[in-house]
Structures are given as structure tokens and as C-alpha cells.
mmCIF file of C-alpha atoms in Angstrom:
data_model
loop_
_atom_site.group_PDB
_atom_site.id
_atom_site.type_symbol
_atom_site.label_atom_id
_atom_site.label_comp_id
_atom_site.label_asym_id
_atom_site.label_seq_id
_atom_site.Cartn_x
_atom_site.Cartn_y
_atom_site.Cartn_z
ATOM 1 C CA MET A 6 -55.472 56.504 14.673
ATOM 2 C CA ALA A 7 -53.636 59.752 15.597
ATOM 3 C CA GLY A 8 -51.245 57.723 17.665
ATOM 4 C CA LEU A 9 -50.706 55.306 15.025
ATOM 5 C CA ILE A 10 -49.767 57.926 12.492
ATOM 6 C CA CYS A 11 -47.798 59.904 14.969
ATOM 7 C CA ASN A 12 -45.817 56.809 15.940
ATOM 8 C CA ALA A 13 -45.191 55.795 12.340
ATOM 9 C CA PHE A 14 -44.260 59.152 11.211
ATOM 10 C CA GLY A 15 -41.542 59.625 14.143
ATOM 11 C CA ASN A 16 -40.025 56.337 13.401
ATOM 12 C CA ALA A 17 -39.695 56.802 9.837
ATOM 13 C CA LEU A 18 -38.319 60.423 10.526
ATOM 14 C CA SER A 19 -35.618 58.556 12.891
ATOM 15 C CA ILE A 20 -34.766 55.861 10.405
ATOM 16 C CA ALA A 21 -34.406 58.188 7.717
ATOM 17 C CA GLY A 22 -32.275 60.610 9.783
ATOM 18 C CA ASN A 23 -29.782 57.742 10.416
ATOM 19 C CA MET A 24 -28.504 58.868 13.611
ATOM 20 C CA GLY A 25 -29.911 55.688 15.533
ATOM 21 C CA SER A 26 -33.468 54.366 16.100
ATOM 22 C CA GLY A 27 -35.650 53.261 18.827
ATOM 23 C CA VAL A 28 -34.068 50.216 20.779
ATOM 24 C CA TRP A 29 -36.793 47.927 19.613
ATOM 25 C CA SER A 30 -35.965 48.953 15.694
ATOM 26 C CA ALA A 31 -32.362 48.457 16.326
ATOM 27 C CA SER A 32 -32.747 44.909 17.802
ATOM 28 C CA ALA A 33 -34.550 44.389 14.743
ATOM 29 C CA VAL A 34 -32.252 45.541 12.453
ATOM 30 C CA ASN A 35 -29.309 43.936 14.296
ATOM 31 C CA LEU A 36 -31.014 40.183 14.186
ATOM 32 C CA HIS A 37 -31.701 41.047 10.166
ATOM 33 C CA ASN A 38 -28.044 41.523 9.832
ATOM 34 C CA TRP A 39 -27.172 38.323 11.997
ATOM 35 C CA THR A 40 -29.729 35.732 10.759
ATOM 36 C CA GLY A 41 -30.413 37.349 7.072
ATOM 37 C CA ILE A 42 -34.205 37.262 7.658
ATOM 38 C CA SER A 43 -36.394 39.622 6.074
ATOM 39 C CA LEU A 44 -36.372 42.897 8.378
ATOM 40 C CA GLY A 45 -40.014 43.094 8.080
ATOM 41 C CA PHE A 46 -40.803 39.617 9.184
ATOM 42 C CA ILE A 47 -38.521 40.157 12.135
ATOM 43 C CA LEU A 48 -40.423 43.145 12.943
ATOM 44 C CA PHE A 49 -43.595 41.293 12.531
ATOM 45 C CA CYS A 50 -42.767 38.339 14.571
ATOM 46 C CA ILE A 51 -41.059 40.593 17.632
ATOM 47 C CA GLY A 52 -44.826 42.280 17.458
ATOM 48 C CA VAL A 53 -46.594 38.916 17.813
ATOM 49 C CA ILE A 54 -44.237 37.834 20.324
ATOM 50 C CA ASN A 55 -44.803 40.997 22.479
ATOM 51 C CA ALA A 56 -48.366 40.553 22.048
ATOM 52 C CA LEU A 57 -48.370 36.894 23.661
ATOM 53 C CA THR A 58 -46.179 38.278 26.460
ATOM 54 C CA ASN A 59 -48.938 40.780 27.221
ATOM 55 C CA GLN A 60 -51.505 37.734 27.656
ATOM 56 C CA ILE A 61 -49.125 36.527 30.317
ATOM 57 C CA LEU A 62 -48.472 39.899 31.976
ATOM 58 C CA ILE A 63 -52.186 40.701 32.222
ATOM 59 C CA ARG A 64 -52.720 37.123 33.236
ATOM 60 C CA ARG A 65 -55.760 36.190 31.377
ATOM 61 C CA TRP A 66 -56.777 35.758 27.593
ATOM 62 C CA ASP A 67 -57.892 38.902 25.786
ATOM 63 C CA GLY A 68 -58.480 37.881 22.318
ATOM 64 C CA LYS A 69 -59.720 41.235 21.342
ATOM 65 C CA ARG A 70 -56.490 42.778 22.911
ATOM 66 C CA PHE A 71 -54.255 40.161 21.200
ATOM 67 C CA PHE A 72 -55.642 40.354 17.547
ATOM 68 C CA GLY A 73 -56.005 44.210 17.796
ATOM 69 C CA GLU A 74 -52.010 44.319 18.432
ATOM 70 C CA VAL A 75 -51.370 42.090 15.609
ATOM 71 C CA ILE A 76 -53.315 44.044 12.946
ATOM 72 C CA PHE A 77 -51.582 47.489 14.676
ATOM 73 C CA VAL A 78 -48.134 45.888 13.738
ATOM 74 C CA MET A 79 -49.401 45.339 10.362
ATOM 75 C CA PHE A 80 -50.596 48.839 9.509
ATOM 76 C CA PHE A 81 -47.614 50.187 11.359
ATOM 77 C CA GLY A 82 -45.041 48.424 9.182
ATOM 78 C CA THR A 83 -46.740 50.030 6.121
ATOM 79 C CA PHE A 84 -46.849 53.473 7.299
ATOM 80 C CA VAL A 85 -43.379 53.602 8.128
ATOM 81 C CA GLN A 86 -42.351 52.114 4.713
ATOM 82 C CA PHE A 87 -44.370 54.928 3.331
ATOM 83 C CA PHE A 88 -42.945 57.836 5.279
ATOM 84 C CA VAL A 89 -39.325 56.594 5.024
ATOM 85 C CA HIS A 90 -39.198 56.721 1.285
ATOM 86 C CA TRP A 91 -40.772 60.178 1.605
ATOM 87 C CA PHE A 92 -38.272 61.525 3.840
ATOM 88 C CA ASP A 93 -35.694 59.846 1.767
ATOM 89 C CA SER A 94 -36.918 61.645 -1.242
ATOM 90 C CA MET A 95 -36.626 64.713 0.302
ATOM 91 C CA GLY A 96 -32.931 64.044 1.010
ATOM 92 C CA ALA A 97 -33.173 63.450 5.072
ATOM 93 C CA ASN A 98 -30.629 60.738 4.656
ATOM 94 C CA THR A 99 -28.101 62.817 2.943
ATOM 95 C CA ALA A 100 -28.295 66.229 5.024
ATOM 96 C CA PRO A 101 -25.567 67.079 7.242
ATOM 97 C CA VAL A 102 -24.821 65.089 10.383
ATOM 98 C CA ILE A 103 -26.058 67.755 12.671
ATOM 99 C CA TRP A 104 -29.305 68.060 10.961
ATOM 100 C CA ARG A 105 -29.689 64.269 10.498
ATOM 101 C CA LEU A 106 -29.229 63.950 14.609
ATOM 102 C CA ILE A 107 -31.893 66.650 14.998
ATOM 103 C CA LEU A 108 -34.474 64.835 12.864
ATOM 104 C CA SER A 109 -33.754 61.515 14.510
ATOM 105 C CA CYS A 110 -34.282 62.953 17.906
ATOM 106 C CA LEU A 111 -37.444 64.980 16.637
ATOM 107 C CA GLY A 112 -38.750 61.612 15.466
ATOM 108 C CA ILE A 113 -38.473 59.839 18.599
ATOM 109 C CA ALA A 114 -40.209 62.816 20.322
ATOM 110 C CA ILE A 115 -42.729 62.643 17.623
ATOM 111 C CA PHE A 116 -43.426 58.871 18.290
ATOM 112 C CA CYS A 117 -43.625 59.241 22.025
ATOM 113 C CA VAL A 118 -46.438 61.661 21.471
ATOM 114 C CA GLY A 119 -48.234 58.722 19.280
ATOM 115 C CA ILE A 120 -47.454 56.200 22.134
ATOM 116 C CA SER A 121 -48.944 58.903 24.720
ATOM 117 C CA LEU A 122 -52.161 59.330 22.863
ATOM 118 C CA TYR A 123 -53.052 55.500 21.885
ATOM 119 C CA GLN A 124 -52.036 54.341 25.243
ATOM 120 C CA ARG A 125 -54.486 56.894 26.903
ATOM 121 C CA ALA A 126 -57.024 55.709 24.538
ATOM 122 C CA ASN A 127 -56.209 52.054 25.293
ATOM 123 C CA ILE A 128 -58.277 50.832 22.491
ATOM 124 C CA PHE A 129 -55.547 49.611 20.044
ATOM 125 C CA MET A 130 -51.707 49.804 20.154
ATOM 126 C CA HIS A 131 -48.193 48.710 19.207
ATOM 127 C CA PRO A 132 -47.704 45.522 21.516
ATOM 128 C CA ASN A 133 -44.550 46.854 22.658
ATOM 129 C CA ASP A 134 -46.141 49.951 24.040
ATOM 130 C CA ASP A 135 -49.213 47.889 25.650
ATOM 131 C CA THR A 136 -46.229 46.051 27.556
ATOM 132 C CA THR A 137 -45.172 49.257 29.262
ATOM 133 C CA ASN A 138 -48.625 50.461 29.758
ATOM 134 C CA ILE A 139 -49.058 46.963 31.542
ATOM 135 C CA LEU A 140 -45.924 47.290 33.536
ATOM 136 C CA ARG A 141 -46.629 50.749 34.290
ATOM 137 C CA PHE A 142 -50.000 50.616 35.954
ATOM 138 C CA MET A 143 -49.920 46.962 37.014
ATOM 139 C CA TYR A 144 -46.462 46.323 38.129
ATOM 140 C CA LEU A 145 -44.960 49.950 38.815
ATOM 141 C CA LYS A 146 -47.441 52.167 40.322
ATOM 142 C CA GLY A 147 -48.153 54.511 37.193
ATOM 143 C CA ASN A 148 -44.363 55.391 36.667
ATOM 144 C CA ALA A 149 -43.841 55.843 32.804
ATOM 145 C CA THR A 150 -40.241 56.183 32.829
ATOM 146 C CA ALA A 151 -39.360 52.884 34.908
ATOM 147 C CA SER A 152 -41.723 50.903 32.497
ATOM 148 C CA GLN A 153 -39.843 52.136 29.634
ATOM 149 C CA LEU A 154 -36.625 51.416 31.047
ATOM 150 C CA LEU A 155 -37.591 47.912 31.709
ATOM 151 C CA ASP A 156 -39.193 47.402 28.485
ATOM 152 C CA PHE A 157 -35.786 48.294 26.787
ATOM 153 C CA LEU A 158 -34.232 45.270 28.615
ATOM 154 C CA PRO A 159 -35.305 42.583 25.954
ATOM 155 C CA PRO A 160 -34.140 44.336 23.058
ATOM 156 C CA VAL A 161 -30.614 45.226 24.472
ATOM 157 C CA ILE A 162 -30.007 41.717 25.159
ATOM 158 C CA VAL A 163 -31.134 40.511 21.612
ATOM 159 C CA ILE A 164 -28.387 43.683 20.719
ATOM 160 C CA ILE A 165 -25.682 42.080 22.590
ATOM 161 C CA ILE A 166 -26.295 38.448 21.352
ATOM 162 C CA ALA A 167 -26.539 39.754 17.764
ATOM 163 C CA PHE A 168 -23.000 41.207 18.637
ATOM 164 C CA PHE A 169 -21.430 38.024 19.684
ATOM 165 C CA GLY A 170 -22.713 36.604 16.298
ATOM 166 C CA THR A 171 -21.616 39.446 13.797
ATOM 167 C CA GLY A 172 -19.094 41.462 15.614
ATOM 168 C CA GLN A 173 -21.151 44.623 14.708
ATOM 169 C CA ILE A 174 -23.803 46.763 16.429
ATOM 170 C CA LEU A 175 -26.127 48.636 13.929
ATOM 171 C CA SER A 176 -28.611 51.387 14.126
ATOM 172 C CA ILE A 177 -27.190 52.271 17.364
ATOM 173 C CA ASN A 178 -26.051 56.385 17.653
ATOM 174 C CA LEU A 179 -26.823 59.053 19.749
ATOM 175 C CA ALA A 180 -30.426 59.252 18.742
ATOM 176 C CA THR A 181 -30.453 55.811 20.338
ATOM 177 C CA LEU A 182 -29.199 57.089 23.722
ATOM 178 C CA PHE A 183 -31.633 60.184 23.549
ATOM 179 C CA SER A 184 -34.589 57.508 23.140
ATOM 180 C CA ILE A 185 -33.360 55.503 25.845
ATOM 181 C CA LEU A 186 -32.830 58.282 28.376
ATOM 182 C CA CYS A 187 -36.246 60.190 27.245
ATOM 183 C CA ASN A 188 -38.714 58.036 26.207
ATOM 184 C CA GLY A 189 -40.337 57.751 29.480
ATOM 185 C CA VAL A 190 -40.107 61.284 30.197
ATOM 186 C CA LEU A 191 -41.312 62.395 26.642
ATOM 187 C CA ILE A 192 -44.434 60.098 27.194
ATOM 188 C CA ALA A 193 -45.213 61.322 30.573
ATOM 189 C CA THR A 194 -44.913 64.824 29.432
ATOM 190 C CA SER A 195 -47.142 64.156 26.501
ATOM 191 C CA ASP A 196 -49.748 62.696 28.704
ATOM 192 C CA ARG A 197 -49.971 66.052 30.819
ATOM 193 C CA TYR A 198 -49.405 68.857 27.747
ATOM 194 C CA ILE A 199 -50.593 66.916 24.518
ATOM 195 C CA TRP A 200 -54.462 66.460 24.241
ATOM 196 C CA PRO A 201 -54.538 66.572 28.507
ATOM 197 C CA ARG A 202 -58.331 65.965 28.512
ATOM 198 C CA LEU A 203 -57.634 62.283 26.995
ATOM 199 C CA THR A 204 -57.006 60.765 29.979
ATOM 200 C CA HIS A 205 -55.770 57.165 30.928
ATOM 201 C CA ASN A 206 -58.754 54.462 31.072
ATOM 202 C CA PHE A 207 -56.320 51.495 31.940
ATOM 203 C CA ARG A 208 -57.686 49.046 34.386
ATOM 204 C CA THR A 209 -56.679 46.014 36.367
ATOM 205 C CA LYS A 210 -58.979 43.254 36.463
ATOM 206 C CA ALA A 211 -59.477 43.865 40.256
ATOM 207 C CA GLU A 212 -60.437 47.538 39.140
ATOM 208 C CA ARG A 213 -62.883 46.178 36.597
ATOM 209 C CA GLU A 214 -64.575 43.832 39.103
ATOM 210 C CA ARG A 215 -65.072 46.649 41.807
ATOM 211 C CA ALA A 216 -66.394 48.816 38.872
ATOM 212 C CA ALA A 217 -68.827 46.146 37.850
ATOM 213 C CA ALA A 218 -69.980 45.395 41.475
ATOM 214 C CA LEU A 219 -70.683 48.999 41.904
ATOM 215 C CA THR A 220 -73.200 49.013 39.112
ATOM 216 C CA LYS A 221 -74.968 46.196 40.499
#
């Protein structure tokens, strides 16, 4: 729950600062601009597609994981909307540019802390972040930075395609560059210094089978 709230709070702060958001959020905004489909519906669809992709990446069906991620997306959107209205009411979206940039980058740092917390807890999480968790431990030997960069490829491709359809790129600014360059580093740093006793419990199928064999 702490990770969910930090993630929603940080995303809302970066959106209210209006100096660039996370890459996945930016891809949803650009799809909305291109197609006219509701932004909330696009974010939900992206989450469901990501949840399905995770089932492919773990190479087995995990119903608890899938439905937990879909429910997470529903709560996440509600919290983000609440916090955005709150920040807007305090004038975050009308502050001077330098302060909005600071707020947007701070928001990104805060949602990275949230990602670190619920990835380590490994109970339920945003499907995008579960993707990086799976990539990190099943395919990239624990490298958080590499998993984040690889996870950014699909939304970047979506943004490029939407640009050819509209001639515009929205929600991309200096804070987005900060997100691309620093997300993995910020998550790895949070793993080390924010609640360090909360350690990763992610296990591959082979590791689970070995653990089960040892208990017999």
C-alpha cells in the first residue's frame, strides 16, 4: 500500500508540474491526442496488455498475479486523479518553470521509491513495474537500470508512431529525460537505502521448485 500511494503521489506531482512525465504516461497522452479515446481508458488498456505480457514473460498462467495487477491499475488511476486535483488546487501547475521542473523531477523520484517498495514486497504491483521486475530477475541478472531501459522501448515506439499520426509530441520535456536516465538508478538506490530490511523475494519457477524440493 505504501508503494501504491508513493507511486500515485509521485506520478501526480510530475503531471501537475507539467514539465514532462514518465514515458508510459507520455505514451498514453500521445495516444489520446491521436485517437481521441479517453486517457483513463487508454491507461487501463495499457495496464491490461502489460499484465498479459507478464504472463508470457513468466511462461505460465498466474491468475492471482494477473487479476491483482488489473485491480492495482484501477486503484492507481483513482489515486493519481485525486492527487493531481490536490496539487493543481495549490497552484503547482502555475508555478514558475524552474519550480515546476523541480516538482516534476521530485515526483519521478518519489514514484521510483514506490516502485522499489512494492517490487520488493512482490505481492501486487503496477503491471509495468512487474514487467521490469521479471526482466530484471529472469532475464537481466538483477540489473535494475537495464530492465528499466528495456521496458521503455514499447512506449517510445508508441510515441513515435503517434507523432507520425499527429505531428505532435506531448508530455515529453526535461523531466521525461530525467525519468529515462534515472529511473533504474533511483529504484536501485531506494532498494539499498529506503527500508533496506525489505528485501526482494522474487523467485523464478526453477528457484521455487528447488525450495519445494528442500522442504520435502
